[in-house]
Amino acid sequence: MSKLRIGFLGTGWIGRHRMQAIVDAGLVEAVAVCDPSPDCVAQAQAIAPAAIAVPSLQAMLDLGLDGVVIASPSALHAAQSLEALGRGVAVFCQKPLGRDAGEVSAVVDAAQAADRLLGVDLSYRHTAATEAMAGPIRSGELGTIYAVDLTFHNAYGPDKPWFYDRAQSGGGCVIDLGVHLIDLALWMLDFPAVEHVTARLFAGGVPLSQTPERVEDFATARLDLATGAAVQLACSWNLPAGRDAVIEAAFYGTQGAVTFRNVNGSFYDFVAFRHNGTQAQQIASPPDDWGTRAAAAWAHQLAGSNRFDPHAGRLTDVARVLDRIYAAG
């Protein structure tokens, strides 16, 4: 069977990391790469020497692809996804798929109309720690989940200026970091309806409502779910947290709890625990090379079928929650 023909749009560090994973899956041929940086193109071609450099997405699509992997700035994601899907090409896109629910919904609708596979790099679903938590949550072993606490503090913040421009990014730490954990919580709980949202957003310690030209660098939010559960989120950039990152999620049920957290401030190493009263049993630990699993999973799914996956509709649900956080804050 011939390999899938894939193009890679945006070959910075994240784009190359995902490219390596997809190529290593052994199911695809990297046909073309596109990036405004010659250095990034050269580094991508070191991964896939046969891939040609092209000047634009249009030129890439003219090569007759099965799929395109998009790792460009956030402002471009929706338009580029729509262009690819309009040409009948499957898409795997970095998060966020769009800057708001309107953009995300348009892409999901286009994928459904084209009957083409659409994936987004929501990679925290694929860590060993979160996979270990999923079983007790979904089996009912924990009883009724009534509270979820989510935390993602990055002691640094993005290094590209466009992240701090709402028109280009769609927002700050909520759409950059919080999206991962909101998606994770809703996915774990099978996407219950979100009945009510409250939030507080800050930029430089000042309420965002007083500095509308900025994006938030600290946020708290509460989601009241139709199940009766309360989900609380805290996320930030540049927080003096005493370590590089604080990444945690806890699901509390009437019969116990499961939690995961990063190890020693790491962005990559996680442990997970099953809790009963004062007892804690470790159920996952590093090492765990999870960062590229979402990309590899998309490649495997595409190899089986390029048709639309209805689960992509949940991307719009998450985007609507983000919109409600911004509206409430």
mmCIF file of C-alpha atoms in Angstrom:
data_model
loop_
_atom_site.group_PDB
_atom_site.id
_atom_site.type_symbol
_atom_site.label_atom_id
_atom_site.label_comp_id
_atom_site.label_asym_id
_atom_site.label_seq_id
_atom_site.Cartn_x
_atom_site.Cartn_y
_atom_site.Cartn_z
ATOM 1 C CA MET A 1 0.000 0.000 0.000
ATOM 2 C CA SER A 2 1.373 3.418 -0.953
ATOM 3 C CA LYS A 3 2.155 5.857 1.828
ATOM 4 C CA LEU A 4 0.010 8.887 2.561
ATOM 5 C CA ARG A 5 1.260 12.115 1.000
ATOM 6 C CA ILE A 6 1.528 14.783 3.703
ATOM 7 C CA GLY A 7 2.578 18.438 3.679
ATOM 8 C CA PHE A 8 3.906 20.299 6.708
ATOM 9 C CA LEU A 9 2.934 23.969 6.997
ATOM 10 C CA GLY A 10 5.017 25.673 9.688
ATOM 11 C CA THR A 11 8.227 23.922 10.678
ATOM 12 C CA GLY A 12 9.322 25.669 13.832
ATOM 13 C CA TRP A 13 10.169 23.583 16.885
ATOM 14 C CA ILE A 14 6.618 22.319 17.435
ATOM 15 C CA GLY A 15 6.029 21.695 13.739
ATOM 16 C CA ARG A 16 9.264 19.704 13.391
ATOM 17 C CA HIS A 17 8.557 17.742 16.566
ATOM 18 C CA ARG A 18 5.160 16.658 15.207
ATOM 19 C CA MET A 19 6.655 16.073 11.777
ATOM 20 C CA GLN A 20 9.219 13.691 13.246
ATOM 21 C CA ALA A 21 6.483 11.727 15.031
ATOM 22 C CA ILE A 22 4.335 11.417 11.931
ATOM 23 C CA VAL A 23 7.265 10.391 9.743
ATOM 24 C CA ASP A 24 8.427 7.896 12.374
ATOM 25 C CA ALA A 25 4.973 6.282 12.323
ATOM 26 C CA GLY A 26 6.034 4.882 8.944
ATOM 27 C CA LEU A 27 2.687 5.551 7.289
ATOM 28 C CA VAL A 28 3.364 8.786 5.436
ATOM 29 C CA GLU A 29 5.583 10.367 2.845
ATOM 30 C CA ALA A 30 6.581 13.921 3.727
ATOM 31 C CA VAL A 31 6.028 15.543 0.346
ATOM 32 C CA ALA A 32 6.490 19.245 1.084
ATOM 33 C CA VAL A 33 7.377 21.769 3.774
ATOM 34 C CA CYS A 34 6.602 25.466 4.008
ATOM 35 C CA ASP A 35 7.915 28.056 6.462
ATOM 36 C CA PRO A 36 9.032 31.706 6.131
ATOM 37 C CA SER A 37 12.298 30.816 7.889
ATOM 38 C CA PRO A 38 14.936 29.168 5.675
ATOM 39 C CA ASP A 39 16.553 27.690 8.788
ATOM 40 C CA CYS A 40 13.289 26.010 9.814
ATOM 41 C CA VAL A 41 12.855 24.639 6.301
ATOM 42 C CA ALA A 42 16.382 23.269 6.320
ATOM 43 C CA GLN A 43 15.865 21.578 9.686
ATOM 44 C CA ALA A 44 12.600 20.048 8.455
ATOM 45 C CA GLN A 45 14.309 18.726 5.334
ATOM 46 C CA ALA A 46 16.914 17.102 7.569
ATOM 47 C CA ILE A 47 14.025 15.017 8.959
ATOM 48 C CA ALA A 48 12.575 14.299 5.506
ATOM 49 C CA PRO A 49 15.224 14.904 2.813
ATOM 50 C CA ALA A 50 12.831 14.099 -0.034
ATOM 51 C CA ALA A 51 10.366 16.820 0.970
ATOM 52 C CA ILE A 52 10.450 19.854 -1.293
ATOM 53 C CA ALA A 53 10.229 23.435 -0.043
ATOM 54 C CA VAL A 54 7.218 25.351 -1.356
ATOM 55 C CA PRO A 55 6.342 29.037 -0.963
ATOM 56 C CA SER A 56 2.725 28.733 0.136
ATOM 57 C CA LEU A 57 -0.097 26.483 1.247
ATOM 58 C CA GLN A 58 -1.638 26.821 -2.199
ATOM 59 C CA ALA A 59 1.518 25.469 -3.815
ATOM 60 C CA MET A 60 1.564 22.646 -1.285
ATOM 61 C CA LEU A 61 -2.039 21.672 -1.999
ATOM 62 C CA ASP A 62 -1.325 21.688 -5.734
ATOM 63 C CA LEU A 63 0.920 18.668 -5.150
ATOM 64 C CA GLY A 64 -2.089 16.433 -4.482
ATOM 65 C CA LEU A 65 -1.870 15.671 -0.777
ATOM 66 C CA ASP A 66 -3.757 13.326 1.500
ATOM 67 C CA GLY A 67 -3.215 15.528 4.525
ATOM 68 C CA VAL A 68 -1.608 18.700 5.818
ATOM 69 C CA VAL A 69 -0.132 19.364 9.263
ATOM 70 C CA ILE A 70 -0.519 22.999 10.333
ATOM 71 C CA ALA A 71 1.808 24.557 12.908
ATOM 72 C CA SER A 72 1.613 28.240 11.995
ATOM 73 C CA PRO A 73 0.628 31.227 14.198
ATOM 74 C CA SER A 74 -2.851 30.932 15.719
ATOM 75 C CA ALA A 75 -4.404 33.683 13.597
ATOM 76 C CA LEU A 76 -3.815 31.568 10.482
ATOM 77 C CA HIS A 77 -5.099 28.213 11.712
ATOM 78 C CA ALA A 78 -8.756 28.500 10.770
ATOM 79 C CA ALA A 79 -8.222 30.034 7.316
ATOM 80 C CA GLN A 80 -5.493 27.546 6.433
ATOM 81 C CA SER A 81 -7.581 24.610 7.660
ATOM 82 C CA LEU A 82 -10.546 25.820 5.604
ATOM 83 C CA GLU A 83 -8.359 26.129 2.518
ATOM 84 C CA ALA A 84 -7.011 22.604 2.886
ATOM 85 C CA LEU A 85 -10.400 21.056 3.623
ATOM 86 C CA GLY A 86 -11.865 22.916 0.671
ATOM 87 C CA ARG A 87 -9.383 21.061 -1.512
ATOM 88 C CA GLY A 88 -10.401 17.714 -0.003
ATOM 89 C CA VAL A 89 -7.295 17.385 2.175
ATOM 90 C CA ALA A 90 -7.369 16.081 5.755
ATOM 91 C CA VAL A 91 -6.003 18.403 8.484
ATOM 92 C CA PHE A 92 -4.045 18.069 11.699
ATOM 93 C CA CYS A 93 -3.715 21.488 13.348
ATOM 94 C CA GLN A 94 -1.969 22.860 16.385
ATOM 95 C CA LYS A 95 -4.233 24.305 19.050
ATOM 96 C CA PRO A 96 -6.168 26.508 19.016
ATOM 97 C CA LEU A 97 -7.991 25.502 15.850
ATOM 98 C CA GLY A 98 -9.515 28.981 15.832
ATOM 99 C CA ARG A 99 -9.421 32.201 17.838
ATOM 100 C CA ASP A 100 -13.052 31.830 18.858
ATOM 101 C CA ALA A 101 -15.936 29.401 18.570
ATOM 102 C CA GLY A 102 -17.073 30.939 15.297
ATOM 103 C CA GLU A 103 -13.792 30.092 13.605
ATOM 104 C CA VAL A 104 -13.663 26.627 15.135
ATOM 105 C CA SER A 105 -17.243 25.851 14.140
ATOM 106 C CA ALA A 106 -16.571 26.950 10.562
ATOM 107 C CA VAL A 107 -13.623 24.551 10.303
ATOM 108 C CA VAL A 108 -15.537 21.641 11.838
ATOM 109 C CA ASP A 109 -18.447 22.292 9.462
ATOM 110 C CA ALA A 110 -16.045 22.394 6.513
ATOM 111 C CA ALA A 111 -14.467 19.096 7.543
ATOM 112 C CA GLN A 112 -17.902 17.506 7.792
ATOM 113 C CA ALA A 113 -18.972 18.918 4.418
ATOM 114 C CA ALA A 114 -15.766 17.671 2.785
ATOM 115 C CA ASP A 115 -15.999 14.370 4.716
ATOM 116 C CA ARG A 116 -12.339 14.694 5.678
ATOM 117 C CA LEU A 117 -10.515 13.857 8.886
ATOM 118 C CA LEU A 118 -9.825 16.787 11.213
ATOM 119 C CA GLY A 119 -7.498 16.532 14.212
ATOM 120 C CA VAL A 120 -6.154 19.053 16.714
ATOM 121 C CA ASP A 121 -3.055 18.651 18.861
ATOM 122 C CA LEU A 122 -4.732 18.379 22.261
ATOM 123 C CA SER A 123 -1.807 16.353 23.502
ATOM 124 C CA TYR A 124 -2.594 16.118 27.222
ATOM 125 C CA ARG A 125 -5.235 13.497 26.437
ATOM 126 C CA HIS A 126 -2.355 11.204 25.500
ATOM 127 C CA THR A 127 -0.119 11.234 28.576
ATOM 128 C CA ALA A 128 0.237 7.980 30.485
ATOM 129 C CA ALA A 129 -0.880 9.850 33.612
ATOM 130 C CA THR A 130 -4.188 11.027 32.150
ATOM 131 C CA GLU A 131 -4.807 7.661 30.513
ATOM 132 C CA ALA A 132 -4.327 6.005 33.924
ATOM 133 C CA MET A 133 -6.907 8.369 35.432
ATOM 134 C CA ALA A 134 -9.466 7.785 32.691
ATOM 135 C CA GLY A 135 -10.258 4.203 33.727
ATOM 136 C CA PRO A 136 -11.343 4.931 37.318
ATOM 137 C CA ILE A 137 -13.280 8.015 36.212
ATOM 138 C CA ARG A 138 -15.196 6.389 33.370
ATOM 139 C CA SER A 139 -15.799 3.028 35.014
ATOM 140 C CA GLY A 140 -17.679 4.623 37.916
ATOM 141 C CA GLU A 141 -15.064 3.377 40.370
ATOM 142 C CA LEU A 142 -14.835 6.875 41.849
ATOM 143 C CA GLY A 143 -18.591 7.218 42.212
ATOM 144 C CA THR A 144 -20.073 10.533 41.132
ATOM 145 C CA ILE A 145 -17.468 13.122 40.115
ATOM 146 C CA TYR A 146 -18.520 16.321 41.824
ATOM 147 C CA ALA A 147 -15.390 18.520 41.644
ATOM 148 C CA VAL A 148 -12.463 19.003 39.266
ATOM 149 C CA ASP A 149 -9.486 21.269 39.946
ATOM 150 C CA LEU A 150 -7.258 22.287 37.016
ATOM 151 C CA THR A 151 -3.998 24.258 37.187
ATOM 152 C CA PHE A 152 -1.500 25.302 34.501
ATOM 153 C CA HIS A 153 1.031 27.978 35.453
ATOM 154 C CA ASN A 154 3.940 28.662 33.092
ATOM 155 C CA ALA A 155 6.677 30.684 34.809
ATOM 156 C CA TYR A 156 7.834 32.129 31.491
ATOM 157 C CA GLY A 157 5.223 32.776 28.826
ATOM 158 C CA PRO A 158 5.419 32.781 25.035
ATOM 159 C CA ASP A 159 8.457 34.190 23.244
ATOM 160 C CA LYS A 160 6.643 35.327 20.070
ATOM 161 C CA PRO A 161 5.132 38.856 20.015
ATOM 162 C CA TRP A 162 1.937 37.718 18.279
ATOM 163 C CA PHE A 163 0.867 35.786 21.382
ATOM 164 C CA TYR A 164 0.313 39.142 23.119
ATOM 165 C CA ASP A 165 -1.876 40.567 20.323
ATOM 166 C CA ARG A 166 -5.488 39.489 20.826
ATOM 167 C CA ALA A 167 -6.275 39.903 17.131
ATOM 168 C CA GLN A 168 -3.618 37.357 16.271
ATOM 169 C CA SER A 169 -3.815 34.982 19.233
ATOM 170 C CA GLY A 170 -7.463 35.114 20.289
ATOM 171 C CA GLY A 171 -6.429 35.634 23.918
ATOM 172 C CA GLY A 172 -3.717 34.937 26.448
ATOM 173 C CA CYS A 173 -3.038 32.147 28.897
ATOM 174 C CA VAL A 174 -6.578 30.748 28.759
ATOM 175 C CA ILE A 175 -6.519 29.939 25.055
ATOM 176 C CA ASP A 176 -2.830 28.989 25.198
ATOM 177 C CA LEU A 177 -2.724 26.818 28.349
ATOM 178 C CA GLY A 178 -6.196 26.553 29.835
ATOM 179 C CA VAL A 179 -7.597 25.018 26.649
ATOM 180 C CA HIS A 180 -5.588 21.838 27.278
ATOM 181 C CA LEU A 181 -7.035 21.229 30.729
ATOM 182 C CA ILE A 182 -10.582 22.335 29.935
ATOM 183 C CA ASP A 183 -10.568 19.925 27.006
ATOM 184 C CA LEU A 184 -9.097 17.217 29.238
ATOM 185 C CA ALA A 185 -11.738 17.631 31.937
ATOM 186 C CA LEU A 186 -14.688 17.696 29.541
ATOM 187 C CA TRP A 187 -13.274 14.743 27.570
ATOM 188 C CA MET A 188 -12.774 12.688 30.742
ATOM 189 C CA LEU A 189 -16.380 13.372 31.773
ATOM 190 C CA ASP A 190 -17.843 12.671 28.281
ATOM 191 C CA PHE A 191 -18.569 16.323 27.534
ATOM 192 C CA PRO A 192 -21.454 17.195 29.849
ATOM 193 C CA ALA A 193 -23.244 20.465 29.176
ATOM 194 C CA VAL A 194 -21.728 23.540 30.824
ATOM 195 C CA GLU A 195 -24.580 25.426 32.478
ATOM 196 C CA HIS A 196 -22.789 28.424 33.981
ATOM 197 C CA VAL A 197 -19.374 30.083 33.702
ATOM 198 C CA THR A 198 -17.733 32.693 35.933
ATOM 199 C CA ALA A 199 -14.203 34.029 35.505
ATOM 200 C CA ARG A 200 -11.640 36.639 36.535
ATOM 201 C CA LEU A 201 -8.945 37.635 34.050
ATOM 202 C CA PHE A 202 -5.896 39.805 34.767
ATOM 203 C CA ALA A 203 -3.078 41.428 32.792
ATOM 204 C CA GLY A 204 -0.104 42.474 34.873
ATOM 205 C CA GLY A 205 -2.187 42.209 38.050
ATOM 206 C CA VAL A 206 -4.886 44.536 36.697
ATOM 207 C CA PRO A 207 -8.362 43.264 35.761
ATOM 208 C CA LEU A 208 -8.441 42.700 32.013
ATOM 209 C CA SER A 209 -11.597 44.799 31.747
ATOM 210 C CA GLN A 210 -9.443 47.820 32.619
ATOM 211 C CA THR A 211 -6.773 46.986 30.007
ATOM 212 C CA PRO A 212 -8.765 45.676 27.029
ATOM 213 C CA GLU A 213 -5.839 46.232 24.654
ATOM 214 C CA ARG A 214 -3.882 43.470 26.431
ATOM 215 C CA VAL A 215 -4.323 39.715 26.792
ATOM 216 C CA GLU A 216 -4.682 37.951 30.125
ATOM 217 C CA ASP A 217 -1.622 36.548 31.865
ATOM 218 C CA PHE A 218 -3.559 35.174 34.867
ATOM 219 C CA ALA A 219 -7.030 33.684 34.930
ATOM 220 C CA THR A 220 -9.399 31.805 37.171
ATOM 221 C CA ALA A 221 -12.658 30.298 36.017
ATOM 222 C CA ARG A 222 -15.436 28.092 37.334
ATOM 223 C CA LEU A 223 -17.626 25.896 35.160
ATOM 224 C CA ASP A 224 -20.860 24.524 36.600
ATOM 225 C CA LEU A 225 -21.715 21.336 34.740
ATOM 226 C CA ALA A 226 -25.154 19.858 34.089
ATOM 227 C CA THR A 227 -24.057 16.811 36.109
ATOM 228 C CA GLY A 228 -23.821 19.029 39.192
ATOM 229 C CA ALA A 229 -20.016 18.997 39.180
ATOM 230 C CA ALA A 230 -17.930 22.151 39.610
ATOM 231 C CA VAL A 231 -14.761 22.581 37.527
ATOM 232 C CA GLN A 232 -12.226 25.173 38.672
ATOM 233 C CA LEU A 233 -9.375 26.401 36.490
ATOM 234 C CA ALA A 234 -6.345 28.563 37.264
ATOM 235 C CA CYS A 235 -3.747 29.325 34.589
ATOM 236 C CA SER A 236 -1.076 31.920 33.963
ATOM 237 C CA TRP A 237 2.044 33.114 32.208
ATOM 238 C CA ASN A 238 5.033 34.523 34.103
ATOM 239 C CA LEU A 239 3.714 33.606 37.546
ATOM 240 C CA PRO A 240 6.371 33.601 40.329
ATOM 241 C CA ALA A 241 5.511 30.016 41.231
ATOM 242 C CA GLY A 242 9.008 29.067 42.395
ATOM 243 C CA ARG A 243 9.452 26.556 39.571
ATOM 244 C CA ASP A 244 9.213 26.393 35.800
ATOM 245 C CA ALA A 245 5.638 25.136 35.694
ATOM 246 C CA VAL A 246 2.750 23.950 37.846
ATOM 247 C CA ILE A 247 0.508 21.534 35.921
ATOM 248 C CA GLU A 248 -2.129 19.624 37.882
ATOM 249 C CA ALA A 249 -5.556 18.080 37.545
ATOM 250 C CA ALA A 250 -7.681 16.462 40.250
ATOM 251 C CA PHE A 251 -11.000 14.657 39.847
ATOM 252 C CA TYR A 252 -12.894 14.158 43.105
ATOM 253 C CA GLY A 253 -15.684 11.602 43.358
ATOM 254 C CA THR A 254 -17.935 10.263 46.081
ATOM 255 C CA GLN A 255 -15.843 7.059 46.211
ATOM 256 C CA GLY A 256 -12.322 8.452 45.806
ATOM 257 C CA ALA A 257 -10.183 10.633 43.598
ATOM 258 C CA VAL A 258 -7.498 10.612 40.915
ATOM 259 C CA THR A 259 -4.877 13.295 40.387
ATOM 260 C CA PHE A 260 -1.947 14.078 38.159
ATOM 261 C CA ARG A 261 0.821 16.630 38.494
ATOM 262 C CA ASN A 262 4.105 17.546 36.915
ATOM 263 C CA VAL A 263 7.354 16.505 38.594
ATOM 264 C CA ASN A 264 9.799 19.145 39.913
ATOM 265 C CA GLY A 265 8.416 21.885 37.681
ATOM 266 C CA SER A 266 8.846 19.851 34.482
ATOM 267 C CA PHE A 267 6.732 20.553 31.411
ATOM 268 C CA TYR A 268 7.032 16.923 30.336
ATOM 269 C CA ASP A 269 7.186 14.560 33.350
ATOM 270 C CA PHE A 270 3.962 13.613 35.156
ATOM 271 C CA VAL A 271 2.832 11.299 37.923
ATOM 272 C CA ALA A 272 -0.716 10.163 38.637
ATOM 273 C CA PHE A 273 -2.312 8.862 41.832
ATOM 274 C CA ARG A 274 -5.462 7.058 42.918
ATOM 275 C CA HIS A 275 -6.661 8.361 46.305
ATOM 276 C CA ASN A 276 -8.788 6.666 48.954
ATOM 277 C CA GLY A 277 -9.143 8.764 52.075
ATOM 278 C CA THR A 278 -5.604 9.423 53.312
ATOM 279 C CA GLN A 279 -4.100 6.705 51.108
ATOM 280 C CA ALA A 280 -2.487 7.422 47.738
ATOM 281 C CA GLN A 281 -1.437 4.805 45.189
ATOM 282 C CA GLN A 282 0.772 5.861 42.296
ATOM 283 C CA ILE A 283 -0.714 4.698 38.988
ATOM 284 C CA ALA A 284 1.604 6.358 36.451
ATOM 285 C CA SER A 285 5.121 7.768 36.456
ATOM 286 C CA PRO A 286 7.834 8.987 34.076
ATOM 287 C CA PRO A 287 9.467 8.436 31.702
ATOM 288 C CA ASP A 288 6.685 8.915 29.190
ATOM 289 C CA ASP A 289 7.299 10.237 25.670
ATOM 290 C CA TRP A 290 3.789 11.611 25.172
ATOM 291 C CA GLY A 291 4.246 14.892 23.321
ATOM 292 C CA THR A 292 3.865 13.511 19.803
ATOM 293 C CA ARG A 293 1.181 10.878 20.421
ATOM 294 C CA ALA A 294 -1.702 13.028 19.185
ATOM 295 C CA ALA A 295 0.072 13.590 15.862
ATOM 296 C CA ALA A 296 0.954 9.917 15.485
ATOM 297 C CA ALA A 297 -2.618 8.912 16.373
ATOM 298 C CA TRP A 298 -3.953 11.203 13.628
ATOM 299 C CA ALA A 299 -1.580 9.623 11.094
ATOM 300 C CA HIS A 300 -2.719 6.134 12.077
ATOM 301 C CA GLN A 301 -6.365 7.159 11.881
ATOM 302 C CA LEU A 302 -5.827 8.776 8.485
ATOM 303 C CA ALA A 303 -4.167 5.604 7.211
ATOM 304 C CA GLY A 304 -7.349 3.726 8.103
ATOM 305 C CA SER A 305 -9.799 6.286 6.750
ATOM 306 C CA ASN A 306 -9.694 9.912 5.650
ATOM 307 C CA ARG A 307 -13.381 10.404 6.421
ATOM 308 C CA PHE A 308 -14.775 12.905 8.921
ATOM 309 C CA ASP A 309 -14.710 11.784 12.553
ATOM 310 C CA PRO A 310 -17.832 13.060 14.388
ATOM 311 C CA HIS A 311 -15.785 13.442 17.591
ATOM 312 C CA ALA A 312 -14.340 16.587 15.976
ATOM 313 C CA GLY A 313 -17.604 18.312 16.840
ATOM 314 C CA ARG A 314 -16.412 18.445 20.454
ATOM 315 C CA LEU A 315 -13.761 20.962 19.386
ATOM 316 C CA THR A 316 -16.551 23.512 19.023
ATOM 317 C CA ASP A 317 -17.864 22.683 22.504
ATOM 318 C CA VAL A 318 -14.476 23.486 24.044
ATOM 319 C CA ALA A 319 -14.159 26.691 22.017
ATOM 320 C CA ARG A 320 -17.567 27.859 23.230
ATOM 321 C CA VAL A 321 -16.460 27.378 26.830
ATOM 322 C CA LEU A 322 -13.387 29.511 26.163
ATOM 323 C CA ASP A 323 -15.583 32.214 24.645
ATOM 324 C CA ARG A 324 -17.759 32.157 27.761
ATOM 325 C CA ILE A 325 -14.700 32.511 30.014
ATOM 326 C CA TYR A 326 -13.593 35.578 28.061
ATOM 327 C CA ALA A 327 -17.103 37.034 28.114
ATOM 328 C CA ALA A 328 -17.375 36.485 31.871
ATOM 329 C CA GLY A 329 -13.937 37.861 32.705
#
